[in-house]
């Protein structure tokens, strides 16, 4: 049965083909055919300076080619930037110029040490809360002079 259905389908296709061959229109009567526009839906994902870009977009082959070229140029520029940065840092180091290090805030863990020092030296300080900067400065001066006990350092 399957063979019979396949034969009938083939025969119908043959008739359709034959029929289309016999039906011809005059060239001046045929409708104008517009050029076929080809486009591609593509999911593009790209990271630029830490920002992620992603989209399901319709792009032409020319647009993809241009995007690839710009991305390659960007990658090349990033590499050149990294190379120049390294070269600049090496030159600065050769000249003896070091990076400036910002002073960090004093950690709050010094509070116990400062309170021990203050109690030993009769400097009044609250048992809780923030330690005034003036007392911190006195503690730093005593530390610089080597006047602290081991448990106060």
XYZ file of C-alpha atoms in Angstrom:
153
model
C 0.000 0.000 0.000
C 2.805 2.352 0.820
C 4.256 1.721 -2.613
C 0.969 2.630 -4.271
C 0.727 5.935 -2.337
C 4.330 6.768 -3.206
C 3.671 6.027 -6.883
C 0.548 8.208 -6.853
C 2.516 11.085 -5.187
C 5.306 10.746 -7.761
C 2.794 10.699 -10.603
C 1.058 13.799 -9.202
C 4.402 15.581 -8.909
C 5.202 14.633 -12.497
C 1.875 16.014 -13.698
C 2.439 19.252 -11.765
C 5.867 19.602 -13.304
C 4.516 18.890 -16.767
C 1.671 21.310 -16.250
C 3.988 24.091 -15.138
C 6.139 23.550 -18.197
C 3.226 23.963 -20.544
C 1.879 27.094 -18.857
C 4.031 29.954 -19.968
C 3.399 33.666 -19.761
C 4.753 36.230 -22.079
C 7.736 38.113 -20.612
C 5.914 41.471 -20.777
C 2.990 39.998 -18.807
C 5.066 38.411 -16.009
C 5.040 40.244 -12.699
C 8.296 41.902 -11.594
C 10.201 39.865 -9.002
C 11.927 41.819 -6.282
C 15.391 40.673 -5.254
C 15.466 38.165 -2.445
C 16.438 39.828 0.813
C 18.477 37.525 2.948
C 18.955 38.216 6.618
C 20.110 36.240 9.563
C 18.784 36.225 13.119
C 21.765 35.858 15.346
C 22.339 35.912 19.073
C 25.288 38.181 19.681
C 27.042 38.290 23.059
C 29.960 40.601 23.701
C 31.673 42.158 26.712
C 33.117 45.649 26.405
C 34.952 47.202 29.361
C 33.185 44.927 31.815
C 29.685 45.578 30.419
C 27.888 42.608 28.903
C 25.954 43.178 25.658
C 23.624 40.523 24.304
C 20.778 40.442 21.834
C 18.875 38.314 19.358
C 19.150 40.569 16.328
C 18.708 40.494 12.580
C 22.008 41.282 10.922
C 23.411 41.087 7.454
C 26.651 39.350 6.582
C 28.197 42.795 5.992
C 27.152 43.991 9.447
C 28.597 40.879 11.068
C 31.819 41.344 9.141
C 32.069 45.001 10.250
C 31.291 44.078 13.863
C 33.988 41.398 13.807
C 36.478 43.912 12.390
C 35.698 46.538 15.037
C 35.867 43.917 17.817
C 39.247 42.730 16.515
C 40.483 46.344 16.382
C 39.238 46.869 19.948
C 41.040 43.720 21.145
C 44.220 44.905 19.435
C 43.905 48.348 21.041
C 43.379 46.754 24.491
C 46.530 44.673 24.033
C 48.483 47.744 22.893
C 47.188 49.661 25.937
C 48.270 46.855 28.285
C 51.707 46.697 26.637
C 52.179 50.479 26.904
C 51.048 50.487 30.533
C 53.590 47.791 31.375
C 56.338 49.687 29.553
C 55.449 52.937 31.362
C 55.497 51.257 34.789
C 58.869 49.653 34.019
C 60.309 53.037 33.010
C 58.989 54.669 36.204
C 60.497 51.897 38.327
C 63.845 52.262 36.536
C 63.776 55.957 37.487
C 63.019 55.028 41.100
C 59.472 56.377 41.052
C 57.186 54.222 43.174
C 53.391 54.205 43.256
C 51.846 56.433 45.889
C 50.205 54.337 48.584
C 47.261 55.927 50.308
C 47.264 55.788 54.104
C 44.731 53.315 55.390
C 42.323 54.105 58.199
C 43.445 52.766 61.526
C 41.756 49.469 62.231
C 39.350 49.357 65.141
C 41.265 46.378 66.589
C 43.740 48.953 68.022
C 41.051 50.026 70.498
C 41.901 47.283 73.028
C 45.608 48.053 72.799
C 45.017 51.784 73.186
C 42.762 51.250 76.218
C 45.429 49.034 77.866
C 48.071 51.707 77.236
C 45.731 54.467 78.463
C 44.928 52.590 81.690
C 48.632 52.020 82.394
C 49.578 55.642 81.739
C 46.521 57.176 83.488
C 45.097 58.649 80.263
C 41.306 58.925 80.572
C 39.396 57.081 77.857
C 35.869 55.643 77.745
C 35.613 51.883 78.134
C 33.377 51.670 75.053
C 32.798 53.574 71.843
C 35.135 55.540 69.644
C 38.495 56.661 70.912
C 39.128 60.374 70.288
C 41.800 61.203 67.731
C 43.825 63.138 70.323
C 44.226 59.960 72.416
C 45.061 57.947 69.281
C 47.771 60.528 68.498
C 49.218 60.206 72.038
C 49.246 56.421 71.630
C 51.013 56.722 68.232
C 53.637 59.045 69.739
C 54.287 56.616 72.614
C 54.565 53.775 70.086
C 57.047 55.763 67.990
C 59.185 56.347 71.096
C 59.072 52.642 71.983
C 57.186 53.271 75.226
C 54.559 50.542 74.750
C 54.405 47.169 76.459
C 54.220 44.036 74.272
C 50.456 43.666 74.827
C 49.904 47.295 73.724
C 51.613 47.006 70.345
